[in-house]
Every structure is written in structure tokens, then in C-alpha cells.
Amino acid sequence: MLNTIDKDHPNYELTIKIFKEFKDESLIWIVDRWADKNDMSKMGVLKLINDRHNFKEIADYLEIEFKNSTPKNLEIFLENCYENKHKYILNEDLKFLEKDSRLCWAIINNLKYKYKEDIPRRYNFRNPYFSLIFLIHIELFNFNIQVDELRHYLKQISNKDNPVVFLSKYIENPEFIDWALKYTERKNRIITSPNFTPTNSNDQLEKLLGYWDFLYINDLQKYCIEINKLKKSWQQNIFREKNKENPKKYFHLPLKKKTKNHLEKLAHLKNMSESNVLEELINKAYEEYREYK
């Protein structure tokens, strides 16, 4: 069912044919081929698809374009689409990406890094799924990216050491996400996508994981060092906040395992709490130090 072209319009049947043959993900490369015919830049195409929130809105744009075309031009265009259809990844092979923004951003960041000489830095990616299809089917069309390469990224960010698993204890906490993003921005120069200003916790998480997934995939050694620093800094932050609430209750003194075992045994023998045993030992040692001095 068309919205603006009625059955009496000369382009009605051709438009119906196009939308019957090419749907959803295919519409993005259809837009590009139509835009190329009308001398629209790649940046213009990217903005056009990012400004639309779903495939229906892209179809609505195309319908208006087709309405204002001539039947002859539309027929030539349809034939051109038929001839080139085999060059693009099938819609069903891309569906595993559609609801996974994190995976889309991970692939976008790695494609930007791998093909940094071919992707303009000024590109502004906002819709992760649409932007990824734009890269695969339009900007990097000549590199013939295959679906197996895309699935490989899924395996990588699903490994047990990935950021979400490593930070699983905290990753659902909005306070942690806000703190971790500020920490990451303070410690590192974030140039990964998404690079827009977050407006909610989900945006913050996508930006945070965009950086850490990229580091995890491309520099595992640095990732292991830096993600451990982040985790320890957050744990220290928790202790500091708890000490503000109740310093006596939440004071934390890190001890080696052997020393900790000794402390537990002394506390049991003396029928005292571990903190009281420590206090007694420290005071006794200090008195001995004063007498010696």
C-alpha cells in the first residue's frame, strides 16, 4: 500500500514492483543508487538515513522521489537494481545485527580503524544499524565485506573476558555507568563511536562499551591493564563513599591471604573481632616502638 501515489499515477505499478522486490535493509543501498543518479554525496546519504528512525520512513522518502520521476527513468532504475542485487548481503543475513546496538558499534569502530584511509573522519554515525549497513553496502562497497567477517566480531565480544562480562557485577548500575564513562573520558581520548553527547544511561553505556570493546578487540594487553585499573578505581570509590557514611564500620585494610588467616585465628583465640585484634596489636607495637626509641 502506497501513501502518496494512487493507482492512476503512471509510476504506481513500477513503484509497487520496487517495494515488493526490495525491502528493509535493501532500501539503504536503493537510496544510495537513487541518490547517485541525482548527484547526492555519500555524506548526504548518511544524513538522510540517520535522520529516519525506521525502514518505513526510508520507504516514504523513496516513494515521494519515485512519484516525481518519469516512468522511463524509474524503469531504467529498477533494471539497474535487479542487475546489482547479487552484490549485496541478503537482508536475512544481516538480521542478527538489527537489535544489537553494541555489536553494531563494535563493528563500526573496527571498520573505521581497518579502513581509516577510506572512511572520512567527518562522518557522523547516529543510528548504529543503519550506519553499519551504510558502511558495508555503500562506503566500503568495493571491499566486498562478507557476513562471516561480521559474525566474527560477535564471537569476539562474546568471549569471557569482554567488558560486559568482566564488569558484570556493576554494569547494570546507572551510577557505575555514569562514573565509568567520566573516568574513561578523563583517562583516555575517546574517538570511537558513538560520539554524540549521551542523554540517558543507555546512551552512556553504548559510548562506554564502544571504547572498551574496541580496545578489547585491538589491543588485548592494554585492555587487560586498563580495565583492571577501572575496576579497582570503582571499588575504591565504593569504599570511600561507604567510609563517609560509617568510617568505623566500613574501614578496609587489604591483607595477604596468609596474614588474613593468622588474624582470623587470633580473633578466634582471643574471642575478639578482627578489628579489635588489629587495634590491640598496633597499639602494642607502637608502645614497644616508643620504649625502644
Coordinates of C-alpha atoms in Angstrom, one line a residue:
M1 CA 0.0 0.0 0.0
L2 CA 1.5 3.4 -1.1
N3 CA 0.9 6.6 0.8
T4 CA 1.2 9.3 -1.9
I5 CA 0.9 7.5 -5.2
D6 CA -2.6 6.5 -6.3
K7 CA -3.4 3.7 -8.7
D8 CA -3.9 6.2 -11.6
H9 CA -0.4 7.5 -11.3
P10 CA 1.9 6.4 -14.2
N11 CA 4.5 5.3 -11.7
Y12 CA 2.2 3.3 -9.5
E13 CA 3.0 -0.2 -10.9
L14 CA 6.7 0.4 -11.1
T15 CA 6.9 1.7 -7.5
I16 CA 4.9 -1.3 -6.3
K17 CA 7.4 -3.6 -8.1
I18 CA 10.4 -1.9 -6.5
F19 CA 8.9 -2.1 -2.9
K20 CA 7.9 -5.7 -3.5
E21 CA 11.3 -6.8 -4.6
F22 CA 13.4 -4.5 -2.3
K23 CA 12.6 -4.2 1.4
D24 CA 14.0 -3.1 4.7
E25 CA 17.9 -3.3 4.7
S26 CA 17.9 -3.3 0.8
L27 CA 16.3 0.2 0.9
I28 CA 19.5 1.7 2.2
W29 CA 21.5 0.7 -0.9
I30 CA 18.5 1.6 -3.0
V31 CA 18.6 5.1 -1.6
D32 CA 22.3 5.3 -2.4
R33 CA 21.8 4.2 -6.1
W34 CA 18.9 6.7 -6.4
A35 CA 21.0 9.4 -4.7
D36 CA 23.9 8.7 -7.0
K37 CA 21.7 9.2 -10.0
N38 CA 20.7 12.6 -8.6
D39 CA 24.3 13.6 -7.6
M40 CA 23.8 13.4 -3.8
S41 CA 27.0 13.0 -1.8
K42 CA 27.8 10.0 0.4
M43 CA 27.6 12.3 3.4
G44 CA 24.1 13.4 2.2
V45 CA 23.0 9.7 2.0
L46 CA 24.3 9.0 5.5
K47 CA 22.5 12.0 6.9
L48 CA 19.3 11.0 5.1
I49 CA 19.2 7.5 6.6
N50 CA 20.3 8.6 10.0
D51 CA 17.5 11.2 10.1
R52 CA 15.0 8.4 9.7
H53 CA 14.1 6.1 12.5
N54 CA 12.9 3.0 10.6
F55 CA 12.7 1.4 7.2
K56 CA 9.2 2.7 6.6
E57 CA 10.4 6.3 6.8
I58 CA 13.1 5.5 4.2
A59 CA 10.4 3.9 2.0
D60 CA 8.2 7.0 2.4
Y61 CA 11.2 9.2 1.2
L62 CA 11.7 7.0 -1.8
E63 CA 8.0 6.9 -2.7
I64 CA 8.0 10.7 -3.0
E65 CA 11.1 10.6 -5.1
F66 CA 9.6 7.9 -7.4
K67 CA 6.4 9.9 -7.7
N68 CA 8.2 12.8 -9.1
S69 CA 10.3 10.8 -11.5
T70 CA 9.3 9.7 -15.1
P71 CA 8.2 6.2 -15.9
K72 CA 11.2 5.8 -18.2
N73 CA 13.7 6.8 -15.6
L74 CA 12.1 4.6 -13.0
E75 CA 12.1 1.6 -15.3
I76 CA 15.8 2.1 -16.0
F77 CA 16.5 2.4 -12.3
L78 CA 14.5 -0.8 -11.5
E79 CA 16.5 -2.7 -14.1
N80 CA 19.8 -1.4 -12.6
C81 CA 18.7 -2.6 -9.1
Y82 CA 17.9 -6.0 -10.5
E83 CA 21.3 -6.3 -12.1
N84 CA 23.2 -5.3 -9.0
K85 CA 21.1 -7.1 -6.3
H86 CA 23.5 -10.0 -6.1
K87 CA 26.4 -7.7 -5.0
Y88 CA 24.8 -7.0 -1.6
I89 CA 24.5 -9.1 1.5
L90 CA 21.0 -10.6 1.8
N91 CA 18.6 -8.9 4.3
E92 CA 18.1 -12.1 6.3
D93 CA 21.9 -12.5 6.8
L94 CA 22.1 -9.1 8.5
K95 CA 19.1 -9.5 10.9
F96 CA 21.3 -10.8 13.7
L97 CA 22.7 -7.2 14.0
E98 CA 19.4 -5.3 14.0
K99 CA 18.6 -5.4 17.7
D100 CA 22.3 -5.4 18.9
S101 CA 23.5 -1.8 19.1
R102 CA 26.6 -2.8 21.0
L103 CA 27.7 -5.2 18.2
C104 CA 26.9 -2.7 15.5
W105 CA 29.1 -0.1 17.3
A106 CA 31.9 -2.6 17.8
I107 CA 31.9 -3.4 14.0
I108 CA 31.6 0.2 13.0
N109 CA 34.6 1.1 15.2
N110 CA 36.7 -1.7 13.8
L111 CA 35.8 -0.9 10.2
K112 CA 36.7 2.7 10.8
Y113 CA 40.1 1.5 12.2
K114 CA 40.7 -1.1 9.5
Y115 CA 39.7 1.2 6.6
K116 CA 40.8 4.5 8.1
E117 CA 42.2 5.7 4.8
D118 CA 38.8 5.1 3.1
I119 CA 36.3 6.4 5.6
P120 CA 36.0 10.2 6.1
R121 CA 36.5 11.3 9.7
R122 CA 33.7 13.8 9.4
Y123 CA 31.1 11.1 9.1
N124 CA 28.6 11.3 12.0
F125 CA 27.1 7.9 12.8
R126 CA 24.0 8.0 14.9
N127 CA 21.7 5.1 14.1
P128 CA 24.1 2.1 14.7
Y129 CA 22.3 -0.5 12.4
F130 CA 21.6 1.9 9.5
S131 CA 25.1 3.4 9.8
L132 CA 26.7 -0.1 9.7
I133 CA 24.7 -1.1 6.6
F134 CA 25.8 2.3 5.1
L135 CA 29.4 1.3 5.6
I136 CA 29.1 -2.2 4.3
H137 CA 26.8 -1.6 1.3
I138 CA 27.9 2.0 0.3
E139 CA 31.1 3.4 1.7
L140 CA 33.1 0.1 1.7
F141 CA 31.1 -1.5 -1.2
N142 CA 34.3 -2.1 -3.2
F143 CA 35.9 -4.1 -0.3
N144 CA 33.2 -6.8 -0.6
I145 CA 32.7 -7.3 3.2
Q146 CA 31.2 -10.7 3.9
V147 CA 28.7 -11.7 6.6
D148 CA 31.3 -14.2 8.1
E149 CA 33.5 -11.2 9.0
L150 CA 30.6 -9.6 10.7
R151 CA 29.8 -12.7 12.7
H152 CA 33.5 -13.0 13.8
Y153 CA 33.0 -9.7 15.8
L154 CA 30.0 -11.3 17.6
K155 CA 32.3 -14.2 18.7
Q156 CA 35.0 -11.7 19.9
I157 CA 32.7 -9.6 22.1
S158 CA 31.1 -12.7 23.5
N159 CA 34.4 -14.1 25.0
K160 CA 34.5 -14.4 28.7
D161 CA 37.0 -11.5 29.2
N162 CA 34.9 -8.9 27.3
P163 CA 34.0 -5.7 29.2
V164 CA 30.4 -6.6 29.9
V165 CA 31.3 -10.0 31.5
F166 CA 34.3 -8.6 33.3
L167 CA 32.2 -5.7 34.8
S168 CA 29.0 -7.9 35.2
K169 CA 28.7 -7.0 38.9
Y170 CA 28.4 -3.3 38.1
I171 CA 27.3 -2.9 34.5
E172 CA 23.5 -2.7 35.4
N173 CA 24.1 0.1 37.8
P174 CA 23.4 3.6 36.3
E175 CA 25.7 5.2 38.9
F176 CA 28.6 2.9 37.8
I177 CA 27.9 3.7 34.1
D178 CA 28.0 7.4 34.7
W179 CA 31.2 7.2 36.8
A180 CA 32.9 4.8 34.4
L181 CA 32.2 6.9 31.4
K182 CA 33.6 10.0 33.1
Y183 CA 36.6 8.0 34.3
T184 CA 37.2 6.7 30.8
E185 CA 36.9 10.1 29.2
R186 CA 39.3 11.6 31.8
K187 CA 41.9 8.9 31.4
N188 CA 41.6 8.4 27.6
R189 CA 40.9 10.3 24.4
I190 CA 37.7 8.6 23.2
I191 CA 37.5 8.7 19.4
T192 CA 35.3 5.7 19.0
S193 CA 31.6 5.7 18.1
P194 CA 29.0 6.6 19.2
N195 CA 30.5 10.1 19.6
F196 CA 27.3 12.0 20.3
T197 CA 26.5 13.5 23.7
P198 CA 24.6 10.9 25.8
T199 CA 21.2 11.9 27.1
N200 CA 20.4 8.9 29.2
S201 CA 22.1 5.9 30.9
N202 CA 21.7 3.7 27.8
D203 CA 23.5 6.2 25.6
Q204 CA 26.2 6.4 28.2
L205 CA 26.6 2.6 28.2
E206 CA 26.8 2.5 24.4
K207 CA 29.5 5.1 24.4
L208 CA 31.4 3.4 27.3
L209 CA 31.3 0.0 25.6
G210 CA 32.1 1.5 22.2
Y211 CA 35.6 2.4 23.6
W212 CA 36.2 -0.7 25.7
D213 CA 35.0 -3.2 23.1
F214 CA 37.3 -1.6 20.6
L215 CA 40.3 -1.8 22.9
Y216 CA 39.4 -5.4 23.8
I217 CA 39.5 -6.4 20.2
N218 CA 42.5 -4.5 19.0
D219 CA 44.9 -4.3 22.0
L220 CA 44.1 -7.0 24.5
Q221 CA 47.3 -6.4 26.6
K222 CA 46.4 -2.7 27.1
Y223 CA 42.8 -3.6 27.7
C224 CA 43.6 -6.1 30.5
I225 CA 45.7 -3.4 32.3
E226 CA 43.3 -0.5 31.8
I227 CA 40.0 -2.4 32.6
N228 CA 41.6 -3.7 35.8
K229 CA 42.5 -0.1 36.8
L230 CA 38.9 1.0 36.1
K231 CA 37.5 -1.9 38.2
K232 CA 39.9 -1.2 41.1
S233 CA 39.2 2.6 40.9
W234 CA 35.4 1.9 41.1
Q235 CA 35.9 -0.5 44.1
Q236 CA 38.0 2.2 45.9
N237 CA 35.3 4.7 45.1
I238 CA 32.7 2.5 46.7
F239 CA 34.9 2.1 49.9
R240 CA 35.4 5.9 50.0
E241 CA 31.7 6.5 49.8
K242 CA 30.9 3.9 52.4
N243 CA 33.5 5.3 54.8
K244 CA 31.9 8.7 54.5
E245 CA 28.6 7.1 55.8
N246 CA 30.2 5.0 58.5
P247 CA 34.0 5.1 58.7
K248 CA 34.3 2.7 61.6
K249 CA 32.1 0.0 60.1
Y250 CA 33.4 0.1 56.5
F251 CA 37.1 0.7 57.1
H252 CA 39.0 -1.7 54.8
L253 CA 42.6 -2.9 55.2
P254 CA 43.9 -5.1 52.4
L255 CA 45.9 -8.1 53.8
K256 CA 47.7 -11.0 52.2
K257 CA 45.9 -14.4 52.4
K258 CA 48.3 -15.8 54.9
T259 CA 48.2 -12.7 57.2
K260 CA 44.4 -12.7 56.9
N261 CA 44.3 -16.4 58.1
H262 CA 46.5 -15.6 61.1
L263 CA 44.3 -12.7 62.0
E264 CA 41.2 -14.9 61.9
K265 CA 42.9 -17.4 64.2
L266 CA 44.0 -14.8 66.7
A267 CA 40.5 -13.3 66.7
H268 CA 39.1 -16.7 67.5
L269 CA 41.6 -17.5 70.2
K270 CA 41.1 -14.1 71.9
N271 CA 37.3 -14.1 71.4
M272 CA 37.6 -10.7 69.8
S273 CA 36.7 -9.1 66.5
E274 CA 39.4 -8.9 63.8
S275 CA 39.4 -5.1 64.0
N276 CA 39.9 -5.2 67.8
V277 CA 42.8 -7.7 67.4
L278 CA 44.4 -5.4 64.9
E279 CA 43.9 -2.4 67.2
E280 CA 45.4 -4.2 70.1
L281 CA 48.4 -5.4 68.0
I282 CA 49.1 -2.0 66.6
N283 CA 48.8 -0.2 69.9
K284 CA 51.2 -2.8 71.5
A285 CA 53.7 -2.4 68.7
Y286 CA 53.5 1.3 68.9
E287 CA 54.2 1.2 72.7
E288 CA 57.2 -1.1 72.1
Y289 CA 58.4 1.3 69.5
R290 CA 58.1 4.3 71.9
E291 CA 60.0 2.4 74.7
Y292 CA 62.7 1.4 72.2
K293 CA 63.0 4.9 70.9

